[in-house]
Coordinates of C-alpha atoms (C1' of nucleotides) in Angstrom, one line a residue:
Chain A
M401 CA -18.6 8.4 -22.5
A402 CA -18.2 5.0 -24.1
T403 CA -18.5 5.2 -27.9
T404 CA -20.7 2.1 -28.1
R405 CA -23.2 0.7 -25.6
R406 CA -22.3 -2.4 -23.8
V407 CA -24.0 -5.4 -25.4
R408 CA -26.5 -6.3 -22.8
A409 CA -26.0 -9.6 -21.0
R410 CA -28.6 -12.3 -21.4
R411 CA -31.2 -12.8 -18.8
G412 CA -29.9 -14.2 -15.6
E413 CA -26.3 -13.4 -16.6
G414 CA -26.2 -10.0 -15.0
V415 CA -23.6 -11.3 -12.6
L416 CA -21.2 -11.3 -15.5
L417 CA -21.0 -7.5 -15.2
R418 CA -20.3 -7.8 -11.5
E419 CA -17.4 -10.0 -12.2
E420 CA -16.1 -7.6 -14.9
I421 CA -16.4 -4.6 -12.5
L422 CA -14.4 -6.5 -9.9
R423 CA -11.8 -7.3 -12.4
A424 CA -11.5 -3.7 -13.6
A425 CA -11.3 -2.4 -10.1
G426 CA -8.7 -5.0 -9.2
E427 CA -6.5 -4.0 -12.1
L428 CA -6.9 -0.3 -11.2
L429 CA -5.9 -1.0 -7.6
A430 CA -2.9 -3.0 -8.8
E431 CA -1.8 -0.3 -11.2
T432 CA -2.2 2.7 -8.9
G433 CA -1.4 1.0 -5.6
T434 CA -3.9 3.1 -3.8
E435 CA -7.7 2.8 -3.1
D436 CA -8.1 6.6 -3.7
A437 CA -7.8 5.9 -7.4
L438 CA -10.8 3.6 -7.2
T439 CA -13.5 6.0 -8.2
V440 CA -16.8 4.6 -9.2
R441 CA -16.7 6.5 -12.5
V442 CA -13.2 5.2 -13.5
V443 CA -14.1 1.7 -12.6
A444 CA -17.3 1.9 -14.6
V445 CA -15.5 3.3 -17.7
R446 CA -12.9 0.6 -17.4
A447 CA -15.6 -2.1 -17.2
G448 CA -17.2 -0.6 -20.4
V449 CA -20.3 0.5 -18.6
T450 CA -21.9 3.7 -17.3
T451 CA -21.4 4.8 -13.7
P452 CA -24.8 4.0 -12.2
S453 CA -24.6 0.5 -13.5
V454 CA -22.1 -0.2 -10.8
Y455 CA -24.9 0.3 -8.3
L456 CA -26.8 -2.6 -9.8
H457 CA -24.3 -4.9 -8.3
F458 CA -22.9 -3.1 -5.3
A459 CA -24.7 -1.2 -2.7
G460 CA -22.1 1.6 -2.7
K461 CA -18.5 2.3 -3.2
E462 CA -17.5 0.9 0.1
E463 CA -19.0 -2.5 -0.7
L464 CA -17.2 -2.5 -4.0
V465 CA -13.8 -1.7 -2.6
E466 CA -14.3 -4.2 0.1
A467 CA -15.3 -6.9 -2.4
V468 CA -12.3 -6.2 -4.5
C469 CA -9.8 -6.3 -1.6
L470 CA -11.4 -9.5 -0.2
R471 CA -10.4 -11.3 -3.3
A472 CA -6.8 -11.3 -2.2
W473 CA -7.8 -13.1 1.0
D474 CA -8.3 -16.4 -0.9
E475 CA -4.6 -16.4 -1.4
L476 CA -4.0 -16.0 2.3
G477 CA -5.9 -19.2 3.0
R478 CA -3.8 -21.0 0.5
I479 CA -0.6 -19.6 1.9
F480 CA -1.5 -20.7 5.5
A481 CA -2.4 -24.1 4.3
E482 CA 1.0 -24.4 2.6
S483 CA 2.8 -23.3 5.8
R484 CA 1.3 -26.0 7.9
G485 CA 2.8 -29.4 8.6
G486 CA 5.9 -30.5 10.4
D487 CA 6.9 -29.2 13.8
P488 CA 4.0 -27.0 14.9
F489 CA 6.3 -24.3 16.4
L490 CA 8.3 -24.1 13.2
A491 CA 5.0 -24.0 11.3
L492 CA 3.8 -21.2 13.5
G493 CA 6.8 -19.2 12.5
R494 CA 6.3 -19.9 8.8
C495 CA 2.7 -18.8 9.1
G496 CA 3.7 -15.5 10.7
R497 CA 6.3 -14.8 8.1
A498 CA 3.9 -15.9 5.3
Y499 CA 1.2 -13.6 6.7
A500 CA 3.7 -10.7 6.7
R501 CA 4.8 -11.5 3.1
F502 CA 1.1 -11.7 2.1
A503 CA 0.4 -8.2 3.6
L504 CA 3.4 -6.6 2.0
D505 CA 2.5 -8.2 -1.4
H506 CA -1.0 -6.7 -1.2
P507 CA -0.4 -3.4 0.7
A508 CA -3.5 -1.6 -0.7
Q509 CA -5.8 -4.5 0.0
Y510 CA -4.4 -5.1 3.4
R511 CA -4.7 -1.4 4.3
V512 CA -8.3 -1.3 3.2
L513 CA -9.4 -4.3 5.0
M514 CA -7.3 -4.2 8.2
M515 CA -6.3 -0.6 8.8
R516 CA -9.6 1.2 8.3
P517 CA -12.6 1.5 10.5
S518 CA -14.7 -1.5 9.5
A519 CA -18.0 -0.4 8.2
G520 CA -20.7 -3.0 9.0
P521 CA -21.6 -4.1 12.5
G522 CA -20.8 -7.7 11.8
V523 CA -17.3 -9.1 12.3
P524 CA -15.3 -8.2 9.2
A525 CA -14.5 -11.3 7.1
A526 CA -10.9 -10.4 6.5
A527 CA -9.9 -10.0 10.1
S528 CA -11.7 -13.1 11.3
A529 CA -10.1 -15.1 8.5
A530 CA -6.7 -13.9 9.4
F531 CA -7.2 -14.4 13.1
G532 CA -8.7 -17.8 12.5
H533 CA -5.6 -19.0 10.7
M534 CA -3.5 -17.7 13.5
V535 CA -5.5 -19.5 16.0
A536 CA -5.3 -22.8 14.1
A537 CA -1.5 -22.5 14.0
V538 CA -1.3 -21.7 17.7
A539 CA -3.7 -24.4 18.7
A540 CA -1.5 -27.0 17.0
C541 CA 1.4 -25.7 19.2
V542 CA -0.8 -25.9 22.3
R543 CA -1.8 -29.5 21.4
A544 CA 1.9 -30.3 21.0
G545 CA 2.7 -28.7 24.3
V546 CA 4.9 -26.1 22.8
L547 CA 2.6 -23.3 23.9
Q548 CA 0.4 -23.2 27.0
G549 CA -2.7 -21.2 27.6
D550 CA -5.7 -20.0 25.7
P551 CA -5.0 -20.4 22.0
E552 CA -7.1 -17.3 21.2
T553 CA -5.3 -15.1 23.6
L554 CA -1.9 -16.4 22.5
A555 CA -2.9 -15.9 18.8
L556 CA -3.9 -12.3 19.5
G557 CA -0.4 -11.6 20.7
L558 CA 1.2 -13.1 17.7
W559 CA -1.2 -11.5 15.4
S560 CA -0.7 -8.1 17.0
A561 CA 3.1 -8.4 16.6
V562 CA 3.0 -9.4 13.0
H563 CA 0.2 -7.1 12.0
G564 CA 1.9 -4.2 13.8
C565 CA 5.1 -4.7 11.9
V566 CA 3.5 -4.9 8.5
S567 CA 1.0 -2.2 9.1
L568 CA 3.7 0.2 10.1
L569 CA 5.8 -0.8 7.0
I570 CA 2.7 -0.2 4.8
A571 CA 1.6 3.0 6.4
Q572 CA 4.9 4.6 7.1
P573 CA 7.0 3.9 4.0
S574 CA 9.3 6.9 4.5
F575 CA 10.3 5.7 8.0
P576 CA 14.0 4.7 8.1
W577 CA 13.4 1.0 8.2
P578 CA 16.3 -1.4 8.2
E579 CA 17.1 -2.5 4.6
D580 CA 16.4 -6.1 5.3
R581 CA 12.7 -6.2 5.9
E582 CA 12.6 -10.0 5.8
A583 CA 15.1 -10.1 8.7
L584 CA 13.0 -7.5 10.6
I585 CA 9.9 -9.6 10.2
A586 CA 11.8 -12.8 11.3
H587 CA 13.1 -10.9 14.3
I588 CA 9.6 -9.9 15.3
V589 CA 8.1 -13.3 14.7
H590 CA 10.9 -14.8 16.7
M591 CA 10.3 -12.3 19.5
A592 CA 6.6 -13.0 19.6
G593 CA 6.9 -16.7 19.4
F594 CA 9.6 -16.9 22.0
G595 CA 7.7 -14.5 24.3
A596 CA 4.5 -16.5 24.0
A597 CA 6.3 -19.8 24.6
L598 CA 8.0 -18.7 27.8
Q599 CA 5.3 -16.3 29.1
S600 CA 2.8 -19.1 29.3
R601 CA 5.1 -21.1 31.5
L602 CA 5.3 -18.6 34.2
P603 CA 3.7 -19.9 37.4
R604 CA 0.6 -17.8 37.5
A605 CA 0.2 -18.1 41.2
L606 CA 3.1 -15.9 42.1
P607 CA 2.9 -12.2 42.1
P608 CA 4.1 -11.1 38.7
S609 CA 7.4 -9.4 39.6
A610 CA 8.5 -12.3 41.7
R611 CA 7.2 -14.6 38.9
L612 CA 9.6 -13.2 36.4
A613 CA 12.5 -13.1 38.8
A614 CA 12.0 -16.7 39.8
E615 CA 11.5 -17.9 36.3
L616 CA 14.5 -16.1 35.0
D617 CA 16.5 -17.3 37.8
D618 CA 15.6 -20.9 36.9
F619 CA 16.6 -20.0 33.3
G620 CA 19.9 -18.7 34.4
V621 CA 19.1 -15.3 33.0
R622 CA 20.1 -12.1 34.9
L623 CA 17.8 -9.2 34.4
T624 CA 20.1 -6.9 36.5
A625 CA 22.9 -4.9 35.0
A626 CA 25.9 -6.9 34.0
G627 CA 28.1 -5.4 36.7
E628 CA 25.7 -5.6 39.6
Q629 CA 25.6 -8.4 42.1
S630 CA 23.0 -10.8 41.0
G631 CA 21.8 -12.2 44.3
Q632 CA 19.0 -9.6 44.5
T633 CA 16.0 -10.9 42.5
G634 CA 13.6 -8.3 43.9
Q635 CA 15.0 -5.6 41.6
C636 CA 13.9 -7.4 38.5
G637 CA 10.8 -6.2 36.7
Q638 CA 8.4 -7.4 34.2
P639 CA 7.0 -5.2 31.5
G640 CA 3.6 -6.5 31.2
Q641 CA 2.7 -5.9 34.8
T642 CA 0.8 -3.1 36.3
D643 CA 2.7 -1.5 39.1
S644 CA 3.0 1.8 40.8
V645 CA 2.4 3.6 37.5
Chain B
M273 CA -23.0 31.6 5.6
A274 CA -22.1 33.5 8.7
T275 CA -24.4 36.4 9.4
T276 CA -21.6 38.8 10.3
R277 CA -18.1 39.0 8.9
R278 CA -15.3 38.1 11.0
V279 CA -13.5 41.1 12.6
R280 CA -10.3 41.2 10.8
A281 CA -7.2 40.4 12.8
R282 CA -4.6 43.1 13.1
R283 CA -1.5 43.0 11.0
G284 CA 0.9 40.3 11.9
E285 CA -1.8 38.5 13.9
G286 CA -3.1 36.3 11.1
V287 CA -1.8 33.4 13.0
L288 CA -4.6 33.8 15.5
L289 CA -7.0 32.5 12.9
R290 CA -4.8 29.5 12.4
E291 CA -5.1 28.7 16.0
E292 CA -8.8 29.2 15.9
I293 CA -9.2 26.8 13.0
L294 CA -7.1 24.2 14.7
R295 CA -9.3 24.5 17.8
A296 CA -12.5 24.2 15.8
A297 CA -11.2 21.2 13.9
G298 CA -10.1 19.6 17.1
E299 CA -13.5 20.0 18.7
L300 CA -15.2 18.6 15.7
L301 CA -12.9 15.6 15.7
A302 CA -13.5 15.0 19.4
E303 CA -17.3 15.3 18.9
T304 CA -17.7 13.1 15.8
G305 CA -14.8 10.7 16.5
T306 CA -14.0 10.3 12.8
E307 CA -11.9 12.4 10.5
D308 CA -14.5 12.0 7.7
A309 CA -16.5 14.7 9.5
L310 CA -13.6 17.1 9.2
T311 CA -14.7 18.9 6.0
V312 CA -13.0 22.2 5.2
R313 CA -16.4 23.9 5.0
V314 CA -17.6 22.8 8.4
V315 CA -14.4 23.6 10.1
A316 CA -14.5 27.1 8.5
V317 CA -18.0 27.7 9.6
R318 CA -17.1 26.6 13.1
A319 CA -14.2 28.9 13.1
G320 CA -16.5 31.8 12.0
V321 CA -14.8 32.3 8.7
T322 CA -15.4 31.4 5.1
T323 CA -14.1 28.3 3.5
P324 CA -11.1 29.6 1.4
S325 CA -9.7 31.3 4.5
V326 CA -8.6 28.0 5.7
Y327 CA -6.2 27.8 2.8
L328 CA -4.5 31.0 4.0
H329 CA -3.1 28.9 6.8
F330 CA -3.0 25.4 5.6
A331 CA -1.8 24.2 2.2
G332 CA -4.7 21.8 1.9
K333 CA -7.0 19.6 3.9
E334 CA -4.4 16.9 4.4
E335 CA -2.1 19.4 6.1
L336 CA -4.9 20.7 8.3
V337 CA -6.0 17.2 9.5
E338 CA -2.4 16.3 10.2
A339 CA -1.8 19.4 12.2
V340 CA -4.9 18.8 14.2
C341 CA -4.0 15.2 15.0
L342 CA -0.4 16.1 15.8
R343 CA -1.6 18.2 18.8
A344 CA -2.4 15.0 20.7
W345 CA 1.2 13.9 20.3
D346 CA 2.4 16.5 22.9
E347 CA 0.5 14.5 25.4
L348 CA 2.4 11.3 24.4
G349 CA 5.7 12.9 25.2
R350 CA 4.4 13.9 28.6
I351 CA 3.1 10.4 29.2
F352 CA 6.3 8.8 28.3
A353 CA 8.2 11.1 30.6
E354 CA 5.9 10.2 33.5
S355 CA 6.4 6.5 32.8
R356 CA 10.2 6.7 33.1
G357 CA 12.2 6.1 36.3
G358 CA 12.8 3.2 38.5
D359 CA 13.6 -0.2 37.2
P360 CA 14.1 0.2 33.4
F361 CA 12.4 -3.0 32.5
L362 CA 9.3 -2.1 34.6
A363 CA 9.5 1.4 33.0
L364 CA 9.5 -0.2 29.6
G365 CA 6.4 -2.0 30.4
R366 CA 4.8 1.2 31.7
C367 CA 5.7 2.9 28.6
G368 CA 4.2 0.2 26.4
R369 CA 0.9 0.3 28.3
A370 CA 0.9 4.1 28.4
Y371 CA 1.4 4.1 24.7
A372 CA -1.5 1.8 24.2
R373 CA -3.7 3.8 26.5
F374 CA -2.8 7.0 24.7
A375 CA -3.7 5.4 21.3
L376 CA -7.1 4.2 22.6
D377 CA -7.8 7.5 24.1
H378 CA -7.2 9.3 20.8
P379 CA -8.3 6.7 18.3
A380 CA -9.1 9.2 15.5
Q381 CA -5.8 11.0 15.8
Y382 CA -3.9 7.7 16.1
R383 CA -5.6 6.4 13.0
V384 CA -4.9 9.4 10.9
L385 CA -1.2 9.7 11.8
M386 CA -0.2 6.1 12.1
M387 CA -2.6 4.0 10.0
R388 CA -2.8 6.0 6.8
P389 CA -0.2 6.3 4.1
S390 CA 2.0 9.2 5.1
A391 CA 1.7 12.0 2.6
G392 CA 5.0 13.8 2.5
P393 CA 8.4 12.2 1.6
G394 CA 9.9 13.2 4.9
V395 CA 9.8 11.0 8.0
P396 CA 6.4 11.6 9.6
A397 CA 6.7 13.4 12.9
A398 CA 4.2 11.3 14.7
A399 CA 5.9 8.0 13.9
S400 CA 9.4 9.2 14.6
A401 CA 8.3 10.7 18.0
A402 CA 6.6 7.5 19.1
F403 CA 9.5 5.4 18.0
G404 CA 12.0 7.7 19.6
H405 CA 10.3 7.3 23.0
M406 CA 10.3 3.6 22.6
V407 CA 14.0 3.6 21.7
A408 CA 14.8 5.7 24.8
A409 CA 12.9 3.2 27.1
V410 CA 14.6 0.3 25.4
A411 CA 18.0 1.9 25.5
A412 CA 17.7 2.3 29.2
C413 CA 17.1 -1.4 29.5
V414 CA 20.1 -2.1 27.3
R415 CA 22.3 0.1 29.5
A416 CA 21.1 -1.7 32.6
G417 CA 21.8 -5.1 30.9
V418 CA 18.2 -6.2 31.0
L419 CA 18.0 -6.2 27.2
Q420 CA 20.9 -7.0 24.8
G421 CA 21.3 -6.0 21.2
D422 CA 20.6 -3.0 19.0
P423 CA 18.1 -0.7 20.8
E424 CA 16.4 0.3 17.6
T425 CA 15.8 -3.2 16.4
L426 CA 14.5 -4.2 19.8
A427 CA 12.3 -1.1 20.0
L428 CA 10.9 -1.9 16.6
G429 CA 9.7 -5.2 17.9
L430 CA 8.0 -3.8 21.0
W431 CA 6.6 -1.0 19.0
S432 CA 5.2 -3.4 16.4
A433 CA 3.5 -5.5 19.1
V434 CA 1.9 -2.6 20.9
H435 CA 0.9 -0.7 17.8
G436 CA -0.4 -3.9 16.3
C437 CA -2.7 -4.5 19.2
V438 CA -4.1 -1.0 19.4
S439 CA -4.4 -0.5 15.7
L440 CA -6.5 -3.7 15.5
L441 CA -8.6 -2.6 18.4
I442 CA -9.2 0.8 16.7
A443 CA -9.8 -0.5 13.2
Q444 CA -11.8 -3.6 14.1
P445 CA -14.1 -2.5 16.8
S446 CA -16.6 -5.2 16.0
F447 CA -14.1 -8.0 16.4
P448 CA -14.9 -10.2 19.4
W449 CA -12.2 -8.8 21.6
P450 CA -11.9 -10.0 25.2
E451 CA -13.8 -7.8 27.6
D452 CA -10.7 -6.7 29.5
R453 CA -8.7 -4.7 27.0
E454 CA -6.3 -3.6 29.7
A455 CA -5.4 -7.2 30.4
L456 CA -5.0 -7.9 26.7
I457 CA -2.6 -5.1 26.3
A458 CA -0.7 -6.1 29.4
H459 CA -0.5 -9.6 28.0
I460 CA 1.0 -8.4 24.8
V461 CA 3.4 -6.0 26.4
H462 CA 4.5 -8.8 28.6
M463 CA 4.9 -11.2 25.7
A464 CA 7.0 -8.6 23.7
G465 CA 9.2 -7.7 26.6
F466 CA 9.7 -11.2 27.7
G467 CA 10.5 -12.3 24.1
A468 CA 12.9 -9.4 23.6
A469 CA 14.6 -10.1 26.9
L470 CA 15.3 -13.7 26.1
Q471 CA 15.6 -13.6 22.4
S472 CA 18.6 -11.3 22.7
R473 CA 20.4 -13.8 24.9
L474 CA 20.4 -16.5 22.4
P475 CA 24.0 -17.4 21.3
R476 CA 23.9 -16.0 17.8
A477 CA 26.7 -18.3 16.6
L478 CA 24.7 -21.4 16.7
P479 CA 22.3 -22.3 13.9
P480 CA 18.9 -21.1 15.0
S481 CA 17.1 -24.2 15.6
A482 CA 19.9 -25.6 17.7
R483 CA 20.1 -22.3 19.4
L484 CA 16.5 -22.4 20.6
A485 CA 16.8 -26.0 21.6
A486 CA 20.0 -25.5 23.6
E487 CA 18.7 -22.3 25.2
L488 CA 15.4 -23.8 26.2
D489 CA 17.2 -26.8 27.5
D490 CA 19.2 -24.6 29.7
F491 CA 16.0 -23.0 30.8
G492 CA 14.4 -26.3 31.6
V493 CA 11.7 -25.7 29.1
R494 CA 10.6 -28.5 26.8
L495 CA 9.2 -27.5 23.5
T496 CA 8.2 -31.1 22.6
A497 CA 4.8 -32.5 23.3
A498 CA 4.2 -33.3 26.9
G499 CA 4.0 -37.0 26.3
E500 CA 7.0 -37.4 24.1
Q501 CA 10.5 -38.3 25.3
S502 CA 12.4 -35.2 25.9
G503 CA 15.9 -36.2 25.1
Q504 CA 15.6 -35.2 21.4
T505 CA 16.4 -31.6 21.1
G506 CA 16.6 -31.6 17.3
Q507 CA 12.8 -31.7 16.9
C508 CA 12.4 -28.3 18.5
G509 CA 11.6 -25.4 16.3
Q510 CA 11.9 -21.7 16.4
P511 CA 9.2 -19.5 14.8
G512 CA 11.4 -16.7 13.6
Q513 CA 13.7 -18.9 11.6
T514 CA 13.6 -19.5 7.9
D515 CA 13.5 -23.2 7.2
S516 CA 12.4 -25.5 4.4
V517 CA 9.3 -23.3 3.8
Chain C
dG1243 C1' -45.6 -14.5 -34.2
dA1244 C1' -47.6 -10.8 -31.3
dC1245 C1' -47.7 -9.6 -26.3
dG1246 C1' -46.6 -8.3 -21.6
dT1247 C1' -43.0 -8.5 -18.2
dT1248 C1' -38.8 -7.6 -16.4
dA1249 C1' -33.7 -7.9 -16.0
dG1250 C1' -30.1 -5.1 -17.6
dG1251 C1' -28.8 -1.3 -18.5
dT1252 C1' -28.7 4.4 -19.7
dT1253 C1' -29.7 9.6 -19.2
dA1254 C1' -29.8 13.4 -16.5
dA1255 C1' -29.4 15.5 -12.5
dC1256 C1' -28.5 16.5 -7.3
dG1257 C1' -25.8 17.8 -3.4
dA1258 C1' -21.4 17.8 -1.3
dT1259 C1' -16.6 18.2 -1.5
dG1260 C1' -11.6 20.2 -2.2
dT1261 C1' -9.5 23.9 -4.4
dC1262 C1' -8.5 28.3 -6.9
dA1263 C1' -8.6 33.0 -9.2
dA1264 C1' -10.1 37.3 -8.6
dC1265 C1' -11.5 40.8 -5.8
dC1266 C1' -12.3 43.6 -1.7
dT1267 C1' -10.9 46.3 2.5
dG1268 C1' -9.2 47.9 6.6
dA1269 C1' -4.9 48.5 9.2
dC1270 C1' -0.5 50.1 9.0
dT1271 C1' 3.6 53.1 7.1
dC1272 C1' 5.5 57.2 5.4
Chain D
dG1039 C1' -3.7 61.7 3.2
dA1040 C1' -1.8 58.5 -0.2
dG1041 C1' 0.0 53.9 -0.9
dT1042 C1' 0.7 49.2 0.3
dC1043 C1' -0.4 44.8 1.5
dA1044 C1' -1.9 41.3 5.0
dG1045 C1' -6.2 39.4 6.0
dG1046 C1' -10.0 38.0 4.4
dT1047 C1' -14.5 37.3 1.0
dT1048 C1' -17.1 36.3 -3.5
dG1049 C1' -18.0 33.3 -6.9
dA1050 C1' -16.9 29.6 -9.4
dC1051 C1' -14.9 25.0 -11.1
dA1052 C1' -14.1 20.1 -11.5
dT1053 C1' -15.0 15.9 -9.3
dC1054 C1' -17.0 12.8 -6.4
dG1055 C1' -20.9 9.4 -4.7
dT1056 C1' -25.6 8.6 -5.3
dT1057 C1' -30.4 8.6 -7.0
dA1058 C1' -34.7 8.9 -9.8
dA1059 C1' -36.7 8.3 -14.1
dC1060 C1' -36.5 6.2 -18.2
dC1061 C1' -35.4 3.0 -22.0
dT1062 C1' -35.0 -1.6 -24.4
dA1063 C1' -33.7 -6.0 -25.6
dA1064 C1' -34.4 -10.7 -24.0
dC1065 C1' -37.5 -14.0 -22.4
dG1066 C1' -42.0 -16.8 -21.1
dT1067 C1' -46.7 -17.2 -22.7
dC1068 C1' -50.6 -17.7 -25.6

DNA sequence: GACGTTAGGTTAACGATGTCAACCTGACTC
DNA sequence: GAGTCAGGTTGACATCGTTAACCTAACGTC
């Protein structure tokens, strides 16, 4: 297909082609915005090489796509590093919003690495990196006493909330989202952070529904309807709790 | 491929084949667990018909797959209906957990409809149905005074949290999840519900960091480190708030 | 400088997939 | 019984991921 053959790399420099393939695939992904456009043939042509040559450097298409998308993850590490510092709770919020911005800035890569069945049996690098950063930010809050409980469990909650929001934004672009996405994300980060901060302070010994009632009573918050008498705490519920249903 | 031709349906009963194709595809999806196994040819053979016949009833593969997966969504409506009733905040929690259970019970269908770029320009039916149920449960809480604010915005937060958790569970099965998934989901529903309940009660007029500080002060919660003096409220942060970074 | 070795590619082909144009045919209408 | 058309089939096309077999220029060796 190519008019001229590729000038063969010198011995030991075959890795150069790998780099060139990754660059070509990355460009293609950026231009088209979807991984479906990443066919082995097109990538090969773009790298100035024949199709089977791709298999000299990647075991298969899946590995190629994964490698391409993983490149964006370096940026995530940098972003999280920049978000650290200062008040740990504020930093946690910055990390959450930065994570969301990162995902929305690289929707195709995020979709490939986080929203598709992971191929290999090992823990996927992208997910464990993202989660690792989250845990670090949460652990700082725990050390500071802002959050209480297992950092990993807390981080899973925050990660779920932020990932849920951006993954819906990415996968459902035609959903009637509010215009201000930034505000939506801030809202959700706020909700998650606030929920985590207060949830962990519930006295675990109490039965859950009583727990929430007592806690909110301490907080001066009524969970009953505005017009009802507020002396009854038994009618207050807690959404995370398994009850009759 | 089939040894005998299909007995042709009577006039006006061509829809019977559509139903048969959907059934065959549904079985295949249930057996294999992945939509990649849903090839037009295999579905056709299984329905006892030749490949192009599928195109008499579905515009393309995408439409077929979507139709198959949408069948599970009827169950979601039923599940949400069962979760209603009683204390609205408790019901909201039941809905969240039921939603998560539904997603984990139909991972392939959930992945296809919620974790892939939606094809058509119209609002995808699956997402709007799921969100609609969420909004209904939240709106009941708002009417009861348990939650405050825009039901749709609040529902987006809860939906994000639950969807985020289950979509990660589905897409990253090799991640080191805690053994008790049910507990994880309950934790996240709890976090989201608690966060939404308290977040909406923050006096919006105050600048956010002062808001959180004042609110938590009312609640008797210290966001500073355990060892620090607690008179200073200015050092408290709020994760959803945009600040210097 | 000739030689064998081998890394770095190419050529040609396979099987599977989604999709379509053209054709067939039996059920129904009149 | 002729005509029509819904309900399907035949056969084929382009494209995809992947592989086997082959070629050849670069290098170490003598």
